[in-house]
PDB file of N, CA and C in Angstrom:
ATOM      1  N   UNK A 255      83.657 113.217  94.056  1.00 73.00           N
ATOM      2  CA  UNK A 255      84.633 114.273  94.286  1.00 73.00           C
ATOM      3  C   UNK A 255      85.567 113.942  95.444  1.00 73.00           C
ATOM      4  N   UNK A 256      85.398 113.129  96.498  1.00 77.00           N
ATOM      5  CA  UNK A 256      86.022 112.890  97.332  1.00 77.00           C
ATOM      6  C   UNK A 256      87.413 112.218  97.147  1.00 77.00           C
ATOM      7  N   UNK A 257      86.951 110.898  96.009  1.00 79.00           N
ATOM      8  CA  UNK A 257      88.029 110.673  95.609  1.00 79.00           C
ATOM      9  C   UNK A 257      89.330 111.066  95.016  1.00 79.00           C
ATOM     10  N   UNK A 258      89.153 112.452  94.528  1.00 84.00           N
ATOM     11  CA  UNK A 258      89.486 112.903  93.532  1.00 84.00           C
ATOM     12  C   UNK A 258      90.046 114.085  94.381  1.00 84.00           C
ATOM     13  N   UNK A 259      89.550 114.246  95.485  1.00 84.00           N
ATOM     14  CA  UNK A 259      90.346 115.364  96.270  1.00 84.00           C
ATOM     15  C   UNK A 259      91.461 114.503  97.325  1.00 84.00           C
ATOM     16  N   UNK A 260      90.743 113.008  97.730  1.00 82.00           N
ATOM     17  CA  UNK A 260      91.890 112.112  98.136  1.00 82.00           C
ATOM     18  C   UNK A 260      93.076 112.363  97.375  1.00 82.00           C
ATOM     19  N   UNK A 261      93.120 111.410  96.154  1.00 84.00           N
ATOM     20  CA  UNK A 261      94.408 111.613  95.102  1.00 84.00           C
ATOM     21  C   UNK A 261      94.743 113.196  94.377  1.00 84.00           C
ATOM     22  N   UNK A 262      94.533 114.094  94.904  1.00 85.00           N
ATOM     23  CA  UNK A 262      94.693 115.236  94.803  1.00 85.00           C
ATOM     24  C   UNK A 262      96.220 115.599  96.192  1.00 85.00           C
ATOM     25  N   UNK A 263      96.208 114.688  97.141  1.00 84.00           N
ATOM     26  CA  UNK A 263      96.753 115.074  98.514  1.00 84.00           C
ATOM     27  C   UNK A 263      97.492 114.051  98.066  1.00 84.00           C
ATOM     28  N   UNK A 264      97.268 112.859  97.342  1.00 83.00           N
ATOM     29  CA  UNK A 264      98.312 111.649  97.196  1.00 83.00           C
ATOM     30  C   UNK A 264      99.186 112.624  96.340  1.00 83.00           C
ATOM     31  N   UNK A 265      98.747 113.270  95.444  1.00 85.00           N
ATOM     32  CA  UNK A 265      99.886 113.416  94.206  1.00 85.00           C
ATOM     33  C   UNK A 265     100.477 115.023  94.810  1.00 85.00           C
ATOM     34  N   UNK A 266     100.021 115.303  95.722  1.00 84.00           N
ATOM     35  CA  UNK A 266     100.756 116.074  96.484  1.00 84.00           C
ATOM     36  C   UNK A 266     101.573 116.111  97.216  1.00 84.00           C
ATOM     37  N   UNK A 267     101.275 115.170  98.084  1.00 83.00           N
ATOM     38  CA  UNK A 267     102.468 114.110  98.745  1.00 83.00           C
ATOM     39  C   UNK A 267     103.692 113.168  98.128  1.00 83.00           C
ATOM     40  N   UNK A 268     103.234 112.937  97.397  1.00 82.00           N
ATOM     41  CA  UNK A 268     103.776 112.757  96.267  1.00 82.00           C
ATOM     42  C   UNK A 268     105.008 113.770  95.506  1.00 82.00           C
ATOM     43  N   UNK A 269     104.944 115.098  95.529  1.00 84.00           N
ATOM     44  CA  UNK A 269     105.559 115.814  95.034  1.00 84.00           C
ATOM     45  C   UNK A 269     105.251 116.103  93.560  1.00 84.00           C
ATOM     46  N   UNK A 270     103.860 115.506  93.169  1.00 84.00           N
ATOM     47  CA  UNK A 270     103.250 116.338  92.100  1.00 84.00           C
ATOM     48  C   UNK A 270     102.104 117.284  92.557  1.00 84.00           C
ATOM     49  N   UNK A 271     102.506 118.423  91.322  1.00 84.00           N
ATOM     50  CA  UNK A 271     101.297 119.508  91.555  1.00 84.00           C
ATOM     51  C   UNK A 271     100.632 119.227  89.931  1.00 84.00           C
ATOM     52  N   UNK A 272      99.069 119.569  90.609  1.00 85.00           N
ATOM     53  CA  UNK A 272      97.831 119.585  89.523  1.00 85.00           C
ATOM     54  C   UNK A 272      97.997 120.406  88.394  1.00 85.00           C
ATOM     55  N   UNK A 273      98.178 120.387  87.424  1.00 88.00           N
ATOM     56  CA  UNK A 273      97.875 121.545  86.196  1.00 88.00           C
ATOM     57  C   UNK A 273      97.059 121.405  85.285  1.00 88.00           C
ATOM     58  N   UNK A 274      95.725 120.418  85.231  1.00 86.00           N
ATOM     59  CA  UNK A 274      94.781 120.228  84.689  1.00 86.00           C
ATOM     60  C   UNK A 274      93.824 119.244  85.462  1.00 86.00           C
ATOM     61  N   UNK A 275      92.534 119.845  85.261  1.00 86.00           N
ATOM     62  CA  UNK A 275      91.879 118.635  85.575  1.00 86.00           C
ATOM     63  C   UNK A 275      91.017 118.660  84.063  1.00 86.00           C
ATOM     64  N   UNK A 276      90.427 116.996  83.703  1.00 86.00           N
ATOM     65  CA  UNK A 276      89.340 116.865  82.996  1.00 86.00           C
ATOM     66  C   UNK A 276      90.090 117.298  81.657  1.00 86.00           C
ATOM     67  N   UNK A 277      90.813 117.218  81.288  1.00 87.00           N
ATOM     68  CA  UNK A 277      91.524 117.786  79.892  1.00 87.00           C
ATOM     69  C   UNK A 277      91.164 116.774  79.320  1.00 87.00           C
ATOM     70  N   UNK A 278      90.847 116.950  77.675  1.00 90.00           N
ATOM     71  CA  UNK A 278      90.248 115.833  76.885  1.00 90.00           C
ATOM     72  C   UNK A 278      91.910 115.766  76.296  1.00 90.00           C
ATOM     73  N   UNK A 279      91.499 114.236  76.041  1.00 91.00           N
ATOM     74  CA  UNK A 279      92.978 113.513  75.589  1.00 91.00           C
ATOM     75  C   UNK A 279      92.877 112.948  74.321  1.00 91.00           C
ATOM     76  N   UNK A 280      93.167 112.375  73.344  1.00 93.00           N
ATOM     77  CA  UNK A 280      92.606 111.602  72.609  1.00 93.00           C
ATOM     78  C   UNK A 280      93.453 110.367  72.476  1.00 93.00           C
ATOM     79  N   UNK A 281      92.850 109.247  71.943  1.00 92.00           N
ATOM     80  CA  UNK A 281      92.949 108.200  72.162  1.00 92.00           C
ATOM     81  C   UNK A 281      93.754 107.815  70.487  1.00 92.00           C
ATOM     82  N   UNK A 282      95.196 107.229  71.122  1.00 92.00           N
ATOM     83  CA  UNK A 282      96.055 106.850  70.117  1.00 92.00           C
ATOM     84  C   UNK A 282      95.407 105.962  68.897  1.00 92.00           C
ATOM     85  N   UNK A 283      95.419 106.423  67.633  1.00 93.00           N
ATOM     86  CA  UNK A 283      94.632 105.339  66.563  1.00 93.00           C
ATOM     87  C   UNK A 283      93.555 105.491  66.359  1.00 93.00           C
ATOM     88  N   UNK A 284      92.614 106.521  67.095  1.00 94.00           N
ATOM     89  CA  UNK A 284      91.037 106.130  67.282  1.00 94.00           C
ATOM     90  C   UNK A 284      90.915 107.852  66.864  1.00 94.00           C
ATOM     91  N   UNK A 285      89.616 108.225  66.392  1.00 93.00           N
ATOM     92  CA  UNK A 285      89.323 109.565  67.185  1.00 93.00           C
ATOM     93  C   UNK A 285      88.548 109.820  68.164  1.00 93.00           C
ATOM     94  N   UNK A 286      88.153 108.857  68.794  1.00 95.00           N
ATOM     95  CA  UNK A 286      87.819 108.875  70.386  1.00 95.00           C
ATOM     96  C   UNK A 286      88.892 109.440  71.527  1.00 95.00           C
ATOM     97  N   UNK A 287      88.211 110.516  72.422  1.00 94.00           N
ATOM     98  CA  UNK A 287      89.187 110.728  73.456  1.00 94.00           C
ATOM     99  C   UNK A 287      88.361 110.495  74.509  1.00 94.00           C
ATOM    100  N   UNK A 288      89.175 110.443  75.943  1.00 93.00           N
ATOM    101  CA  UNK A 288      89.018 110.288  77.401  1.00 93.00           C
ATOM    102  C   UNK A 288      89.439 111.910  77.997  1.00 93.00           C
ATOM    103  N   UNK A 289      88.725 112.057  79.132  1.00 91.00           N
ATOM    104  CA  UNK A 289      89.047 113.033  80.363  1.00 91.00           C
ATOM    105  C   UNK A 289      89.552 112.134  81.831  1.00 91.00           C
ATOM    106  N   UNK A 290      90.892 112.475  81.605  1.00 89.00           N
ATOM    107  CA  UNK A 290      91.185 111.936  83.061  1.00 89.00           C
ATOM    108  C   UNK A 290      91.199 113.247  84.178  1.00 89.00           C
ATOM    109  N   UNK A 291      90.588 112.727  84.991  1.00 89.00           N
ATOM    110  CA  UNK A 291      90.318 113.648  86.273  1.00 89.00           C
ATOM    111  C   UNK A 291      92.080 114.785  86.564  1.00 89.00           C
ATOM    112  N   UNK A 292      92.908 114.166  86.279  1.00 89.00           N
ATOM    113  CA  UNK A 292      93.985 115.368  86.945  1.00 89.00           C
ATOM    114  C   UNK A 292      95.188 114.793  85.953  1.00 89.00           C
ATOM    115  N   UNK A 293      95.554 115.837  85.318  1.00 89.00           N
ATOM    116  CA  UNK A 293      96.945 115.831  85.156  1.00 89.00           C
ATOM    117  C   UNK A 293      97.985 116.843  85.432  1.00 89.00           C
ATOM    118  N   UNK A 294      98.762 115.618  85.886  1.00 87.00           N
ATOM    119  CA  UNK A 294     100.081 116.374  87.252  1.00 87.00           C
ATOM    120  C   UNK A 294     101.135 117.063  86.158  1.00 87.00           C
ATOM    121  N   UNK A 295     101.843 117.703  86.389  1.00 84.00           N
ATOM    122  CA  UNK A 295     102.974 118.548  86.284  1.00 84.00           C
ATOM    123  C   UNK A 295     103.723 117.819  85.573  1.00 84.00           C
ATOM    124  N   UNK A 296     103.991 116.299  86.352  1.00 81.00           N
ATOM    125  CA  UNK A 296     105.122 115.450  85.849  1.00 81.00           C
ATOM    126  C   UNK A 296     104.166 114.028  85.808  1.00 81.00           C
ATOM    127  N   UNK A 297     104.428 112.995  85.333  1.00 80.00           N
ATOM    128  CA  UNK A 297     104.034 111.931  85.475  1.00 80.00           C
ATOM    129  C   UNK A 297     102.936 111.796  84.472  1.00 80.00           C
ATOM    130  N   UNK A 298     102.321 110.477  84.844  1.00 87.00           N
ATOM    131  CA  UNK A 298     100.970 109.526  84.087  1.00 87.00           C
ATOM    132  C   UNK A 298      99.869 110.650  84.341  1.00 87.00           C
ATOM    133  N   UNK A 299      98.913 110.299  83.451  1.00 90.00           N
ATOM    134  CA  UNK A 299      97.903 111.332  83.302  1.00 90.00           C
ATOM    135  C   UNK A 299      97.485 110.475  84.948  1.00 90.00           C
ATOM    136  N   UNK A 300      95.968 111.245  86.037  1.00 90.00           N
ATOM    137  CA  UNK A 300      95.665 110.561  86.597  1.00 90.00           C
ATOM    138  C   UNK A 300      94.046 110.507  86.448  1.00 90.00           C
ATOM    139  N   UNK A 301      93.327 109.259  87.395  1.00 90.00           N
ATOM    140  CA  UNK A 301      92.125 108.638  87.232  1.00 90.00           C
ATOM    141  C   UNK A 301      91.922 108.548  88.184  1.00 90.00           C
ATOM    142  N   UNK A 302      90.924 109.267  89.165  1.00 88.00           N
ATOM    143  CA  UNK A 302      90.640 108.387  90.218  1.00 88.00           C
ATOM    144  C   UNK A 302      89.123 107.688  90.321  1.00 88.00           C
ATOM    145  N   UNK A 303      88.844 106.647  91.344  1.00 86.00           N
ATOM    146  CA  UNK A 303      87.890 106.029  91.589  1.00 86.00           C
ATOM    147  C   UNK A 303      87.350 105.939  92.910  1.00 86.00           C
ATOM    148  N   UNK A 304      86.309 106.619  93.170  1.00 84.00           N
ATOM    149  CA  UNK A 304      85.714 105.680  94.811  1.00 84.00           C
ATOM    150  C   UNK A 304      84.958 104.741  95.229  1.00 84.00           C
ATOM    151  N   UNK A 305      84.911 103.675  95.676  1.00 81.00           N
ATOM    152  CA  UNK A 305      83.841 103.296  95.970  1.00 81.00           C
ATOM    153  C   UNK A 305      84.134 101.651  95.300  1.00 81.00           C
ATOM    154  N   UNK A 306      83.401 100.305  95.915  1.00 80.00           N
ATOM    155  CA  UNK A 306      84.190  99.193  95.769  1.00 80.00           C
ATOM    156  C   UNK A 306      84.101  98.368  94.214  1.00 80.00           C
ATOM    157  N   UNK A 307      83.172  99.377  93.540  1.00 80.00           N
ATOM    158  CA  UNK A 307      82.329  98.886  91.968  1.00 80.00           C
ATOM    159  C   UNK A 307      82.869  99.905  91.349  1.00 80.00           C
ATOM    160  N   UNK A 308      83.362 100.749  91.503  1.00 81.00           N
ATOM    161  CA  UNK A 308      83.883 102.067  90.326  1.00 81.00           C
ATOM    162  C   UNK A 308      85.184 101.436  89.809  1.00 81.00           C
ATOM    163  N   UNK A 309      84.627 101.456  88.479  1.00 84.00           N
ATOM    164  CA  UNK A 309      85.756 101.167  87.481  1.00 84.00           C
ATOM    165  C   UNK A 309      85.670 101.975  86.132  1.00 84.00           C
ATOM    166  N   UNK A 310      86.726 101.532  85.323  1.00 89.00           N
ATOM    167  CA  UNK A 310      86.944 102.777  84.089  1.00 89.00           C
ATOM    168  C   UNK A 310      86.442 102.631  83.408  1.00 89.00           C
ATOM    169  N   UNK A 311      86.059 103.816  82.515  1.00 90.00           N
ATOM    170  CA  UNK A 311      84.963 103.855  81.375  1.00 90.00           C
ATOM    171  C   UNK A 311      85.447 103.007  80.421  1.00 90.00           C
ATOM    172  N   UNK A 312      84.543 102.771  79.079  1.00 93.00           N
ATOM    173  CA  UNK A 312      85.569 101.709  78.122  1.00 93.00           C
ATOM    174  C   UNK A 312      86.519 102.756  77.464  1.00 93.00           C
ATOM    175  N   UNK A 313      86.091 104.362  77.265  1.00 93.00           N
ATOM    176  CA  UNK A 313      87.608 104.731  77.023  1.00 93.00           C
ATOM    177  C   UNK A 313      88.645 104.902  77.334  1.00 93.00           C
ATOM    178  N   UNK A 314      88.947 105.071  78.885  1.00 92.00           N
ATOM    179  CA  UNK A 314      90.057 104.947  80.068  1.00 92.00           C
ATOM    180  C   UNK A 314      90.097 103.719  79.133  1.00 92.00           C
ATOM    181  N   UNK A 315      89.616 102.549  79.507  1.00 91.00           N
ATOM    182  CA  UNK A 315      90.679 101.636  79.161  1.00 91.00           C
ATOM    183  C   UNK A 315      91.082 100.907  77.892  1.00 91.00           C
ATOM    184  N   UNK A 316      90.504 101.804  77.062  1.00 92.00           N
ATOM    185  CA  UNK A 316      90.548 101.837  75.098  1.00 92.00           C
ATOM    186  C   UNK A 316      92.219 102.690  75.321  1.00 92.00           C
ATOM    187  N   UNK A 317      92.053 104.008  76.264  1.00 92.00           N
ATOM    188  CA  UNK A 317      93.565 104.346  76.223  1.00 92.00           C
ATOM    189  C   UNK A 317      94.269 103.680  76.862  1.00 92.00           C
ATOM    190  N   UNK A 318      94.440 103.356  77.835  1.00 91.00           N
ATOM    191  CA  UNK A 318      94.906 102.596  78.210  1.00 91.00           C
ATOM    192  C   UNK A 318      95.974 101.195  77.538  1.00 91.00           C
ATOM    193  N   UNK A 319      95.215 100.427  77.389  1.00 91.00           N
ATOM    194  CA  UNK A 319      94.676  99.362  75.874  1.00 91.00           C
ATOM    195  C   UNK A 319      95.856  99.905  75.112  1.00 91.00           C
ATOM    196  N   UNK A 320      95.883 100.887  74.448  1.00 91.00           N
ATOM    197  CA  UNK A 320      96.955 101.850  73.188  1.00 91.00           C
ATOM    198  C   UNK A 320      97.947 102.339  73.564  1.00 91.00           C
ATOM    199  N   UNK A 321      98.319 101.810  75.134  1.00 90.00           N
ATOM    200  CA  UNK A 321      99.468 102.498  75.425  1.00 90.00           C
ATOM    201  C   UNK A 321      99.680 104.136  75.990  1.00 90.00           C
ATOM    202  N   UNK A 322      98.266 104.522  76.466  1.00 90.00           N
ATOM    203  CA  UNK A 322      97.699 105.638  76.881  1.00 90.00           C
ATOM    204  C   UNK A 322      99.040 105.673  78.455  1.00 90.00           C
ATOM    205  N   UNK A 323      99.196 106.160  78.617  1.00 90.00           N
ATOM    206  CA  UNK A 323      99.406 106.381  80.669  1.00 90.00           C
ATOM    207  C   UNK A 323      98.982 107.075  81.347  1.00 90.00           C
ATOM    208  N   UNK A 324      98.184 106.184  82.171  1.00 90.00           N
ATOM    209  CA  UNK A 324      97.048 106.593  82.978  1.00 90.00           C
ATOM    210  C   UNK A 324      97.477 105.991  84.332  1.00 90.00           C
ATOM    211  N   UNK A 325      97.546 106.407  85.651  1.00 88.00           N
ATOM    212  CA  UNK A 325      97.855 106.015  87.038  1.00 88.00           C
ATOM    213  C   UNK A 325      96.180 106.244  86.977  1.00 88.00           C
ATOM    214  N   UNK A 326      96.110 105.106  87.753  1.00 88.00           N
ATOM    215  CA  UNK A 326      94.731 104.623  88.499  1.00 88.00           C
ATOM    216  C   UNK A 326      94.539 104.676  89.287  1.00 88.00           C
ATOM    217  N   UNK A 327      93.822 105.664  90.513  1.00 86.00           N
ATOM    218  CA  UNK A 327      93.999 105.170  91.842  1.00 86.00           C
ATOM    219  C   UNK A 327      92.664 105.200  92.453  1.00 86.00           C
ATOM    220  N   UNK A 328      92.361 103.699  93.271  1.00 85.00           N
ATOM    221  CA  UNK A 328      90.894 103.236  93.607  1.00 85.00           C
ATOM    222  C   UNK A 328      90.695 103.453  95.274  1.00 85.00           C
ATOM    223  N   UNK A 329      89.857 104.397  95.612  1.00 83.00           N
ATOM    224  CA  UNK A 329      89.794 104.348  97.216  1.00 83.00           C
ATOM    225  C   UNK A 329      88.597 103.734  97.287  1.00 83.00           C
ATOM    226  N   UNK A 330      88.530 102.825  98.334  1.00 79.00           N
ATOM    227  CA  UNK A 330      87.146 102.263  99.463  1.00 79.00           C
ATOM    228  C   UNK A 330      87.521 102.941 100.645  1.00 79.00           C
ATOM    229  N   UNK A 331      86.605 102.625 101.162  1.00 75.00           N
ATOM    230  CA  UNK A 331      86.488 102.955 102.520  1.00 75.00           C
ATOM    231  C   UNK A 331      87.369 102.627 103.553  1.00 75.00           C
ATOM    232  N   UNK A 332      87.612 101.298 103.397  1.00 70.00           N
ATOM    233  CA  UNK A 332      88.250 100.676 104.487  1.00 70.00           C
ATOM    234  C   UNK A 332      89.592 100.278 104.076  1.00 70.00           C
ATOM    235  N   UNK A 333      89.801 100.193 102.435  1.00 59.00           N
ATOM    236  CA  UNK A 333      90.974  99.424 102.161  1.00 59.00           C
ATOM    237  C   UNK A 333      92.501 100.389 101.300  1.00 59.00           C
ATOM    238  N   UNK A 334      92.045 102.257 101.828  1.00 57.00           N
ATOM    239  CA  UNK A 334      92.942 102.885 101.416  1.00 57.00           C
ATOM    240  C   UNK A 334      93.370 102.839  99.774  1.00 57.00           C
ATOM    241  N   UNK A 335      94.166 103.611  99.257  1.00 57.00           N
ATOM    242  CA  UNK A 335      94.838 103.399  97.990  1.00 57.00           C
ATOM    243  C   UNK A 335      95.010 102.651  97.069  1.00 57.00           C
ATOM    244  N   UNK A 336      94.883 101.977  95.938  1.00 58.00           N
ATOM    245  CA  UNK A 336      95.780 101.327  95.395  1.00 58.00           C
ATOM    246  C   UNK A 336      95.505 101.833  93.864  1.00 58.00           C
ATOM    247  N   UNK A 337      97.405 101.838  93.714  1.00 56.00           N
ATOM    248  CA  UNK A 337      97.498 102.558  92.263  1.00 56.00           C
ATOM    249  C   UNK A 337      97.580 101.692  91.306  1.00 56.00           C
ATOM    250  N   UNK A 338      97.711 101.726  90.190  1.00 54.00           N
ATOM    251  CA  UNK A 338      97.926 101.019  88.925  1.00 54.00           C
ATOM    252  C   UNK A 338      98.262 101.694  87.871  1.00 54.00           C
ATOM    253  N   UNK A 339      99.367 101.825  87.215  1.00 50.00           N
ATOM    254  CA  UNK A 339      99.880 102.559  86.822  1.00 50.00           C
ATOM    255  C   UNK A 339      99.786 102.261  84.976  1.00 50.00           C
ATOM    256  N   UNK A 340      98.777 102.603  84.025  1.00 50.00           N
ATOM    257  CA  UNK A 340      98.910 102.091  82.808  1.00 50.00           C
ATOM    258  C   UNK A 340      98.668 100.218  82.913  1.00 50.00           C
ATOM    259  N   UNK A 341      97.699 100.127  83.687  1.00 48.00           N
ATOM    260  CA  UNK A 341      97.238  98.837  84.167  1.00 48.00           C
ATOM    261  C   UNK A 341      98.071  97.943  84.515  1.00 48.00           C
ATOM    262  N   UNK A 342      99.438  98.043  85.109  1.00 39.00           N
ATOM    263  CA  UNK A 342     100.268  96.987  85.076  1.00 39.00           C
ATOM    264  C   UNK A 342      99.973  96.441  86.793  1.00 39.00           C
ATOM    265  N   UNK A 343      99.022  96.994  87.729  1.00 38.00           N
ATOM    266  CA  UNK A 343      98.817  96.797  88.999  1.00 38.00           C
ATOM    267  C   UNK A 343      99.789  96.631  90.000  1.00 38.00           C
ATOM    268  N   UNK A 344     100.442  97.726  90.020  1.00 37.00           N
ATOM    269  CA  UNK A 344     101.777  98.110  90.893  1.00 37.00           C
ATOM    270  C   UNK A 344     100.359  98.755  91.803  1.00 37.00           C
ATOM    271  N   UNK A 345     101.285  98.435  93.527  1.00 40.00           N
ATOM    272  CA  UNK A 345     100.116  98.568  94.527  1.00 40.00           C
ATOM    273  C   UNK A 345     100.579  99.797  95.227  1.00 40.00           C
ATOM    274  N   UNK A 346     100.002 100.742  95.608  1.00 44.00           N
ATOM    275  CA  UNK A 346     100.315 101.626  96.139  1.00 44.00           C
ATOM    276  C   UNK A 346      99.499 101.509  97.542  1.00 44.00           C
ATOM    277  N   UNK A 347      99.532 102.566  98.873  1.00 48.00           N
ATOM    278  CA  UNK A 347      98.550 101.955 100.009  1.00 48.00           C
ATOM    279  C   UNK A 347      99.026 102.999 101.206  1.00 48.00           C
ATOM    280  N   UNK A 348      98.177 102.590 102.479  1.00 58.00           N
ATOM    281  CA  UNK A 348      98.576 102.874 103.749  1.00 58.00           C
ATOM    282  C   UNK A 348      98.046 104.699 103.622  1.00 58.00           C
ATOM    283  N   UNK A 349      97.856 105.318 102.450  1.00 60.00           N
ATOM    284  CA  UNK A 349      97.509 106.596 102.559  1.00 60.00           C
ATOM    285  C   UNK A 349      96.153 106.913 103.292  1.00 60.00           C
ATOM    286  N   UNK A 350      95.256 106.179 102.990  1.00 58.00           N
ATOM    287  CA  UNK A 350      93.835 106.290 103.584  1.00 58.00           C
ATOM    288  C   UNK A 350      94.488 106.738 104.843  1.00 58.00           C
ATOM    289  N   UNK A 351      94.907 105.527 105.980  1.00 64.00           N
ATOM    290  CA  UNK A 351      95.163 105.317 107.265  1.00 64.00           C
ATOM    291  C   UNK A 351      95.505 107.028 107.662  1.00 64.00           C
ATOM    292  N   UNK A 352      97.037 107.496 106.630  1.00 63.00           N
ATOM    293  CA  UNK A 352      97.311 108.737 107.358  1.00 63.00           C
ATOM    294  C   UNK A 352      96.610 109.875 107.063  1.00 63.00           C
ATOM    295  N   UNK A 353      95.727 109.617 106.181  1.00 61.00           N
ATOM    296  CA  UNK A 353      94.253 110.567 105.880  1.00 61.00           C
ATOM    297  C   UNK A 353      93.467 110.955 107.213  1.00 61.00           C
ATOM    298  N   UNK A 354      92.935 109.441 107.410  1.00 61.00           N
ATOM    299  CA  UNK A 354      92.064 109.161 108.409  1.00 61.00           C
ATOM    300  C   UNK A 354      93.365 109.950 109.794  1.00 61.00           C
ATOM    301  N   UNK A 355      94.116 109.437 110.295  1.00 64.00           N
ATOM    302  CA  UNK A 355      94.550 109.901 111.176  1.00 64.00           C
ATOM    303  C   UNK A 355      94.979 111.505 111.671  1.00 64.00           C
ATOM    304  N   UNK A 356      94.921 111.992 110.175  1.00 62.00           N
ATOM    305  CA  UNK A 356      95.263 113.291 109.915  1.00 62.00           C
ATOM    306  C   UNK A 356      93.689 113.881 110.275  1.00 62.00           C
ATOM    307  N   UNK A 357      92.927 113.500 110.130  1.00 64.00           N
ATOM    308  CA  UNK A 357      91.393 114.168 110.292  1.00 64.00           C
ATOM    309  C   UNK A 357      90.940 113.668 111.683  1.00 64.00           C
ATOM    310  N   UNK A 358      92.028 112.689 112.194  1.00 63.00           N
ATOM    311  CA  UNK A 358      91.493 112.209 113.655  1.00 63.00           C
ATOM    312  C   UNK A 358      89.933 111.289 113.313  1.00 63.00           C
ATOM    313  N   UNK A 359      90.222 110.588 112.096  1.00 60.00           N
ATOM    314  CA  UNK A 359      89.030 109.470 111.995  1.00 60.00           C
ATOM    315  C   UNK A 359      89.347 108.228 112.364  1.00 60.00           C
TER     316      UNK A 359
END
């Protein structure tokens, strides 16, 4: 959940607001669907991840895969943000830092 309240403040900062979380999606071609953790107002559905081994289920990236759009965004501990946007690994960053500084960590 942490993560997920992180990129909750990214896509706020951001200038997106939440209007779903966990909405089942279904997966282009298949009748398999995915739940991505938040989808914003405007933009890519979103996904987040914490932790340095969390990665996407095989249906995140079955949609994905089909042309799904999904923003990815992976927090660690130490190494802040990074987005990926429909897997093309556009880097996003530096948010942790003003997290942390904002909480005086």
């Amino acid at each position: 959940k942490l993560g997920e309240t992180l990129t909750k403040i990214r896509a706020w900062i951001g200038g997106k607001s939440i209007v779903a979380k966990n909405q089942k999606v279904k997966i282009s071609g298949t009748s398999k669907f995915t739940k991505p953790d938040l989808t914003p107002s405007i933009g890519d559905f979103i996904e987040s991840k914490f932790g340095y081994k969390a990665g996407l289920t095989p249906n995140q990236k079955e949609f994905i895969r089909r042309g799904g759009r999904m923003e990815v965004v992976k927090w660690t501990p130490d190494t802040g943000a990074k987005a990926a946007s429909s897997g093309t690994g556009a880097v996003g960053g530096g948010l942790w830092d003003k997290v942390k500084d904002f909480f005086g960590w």
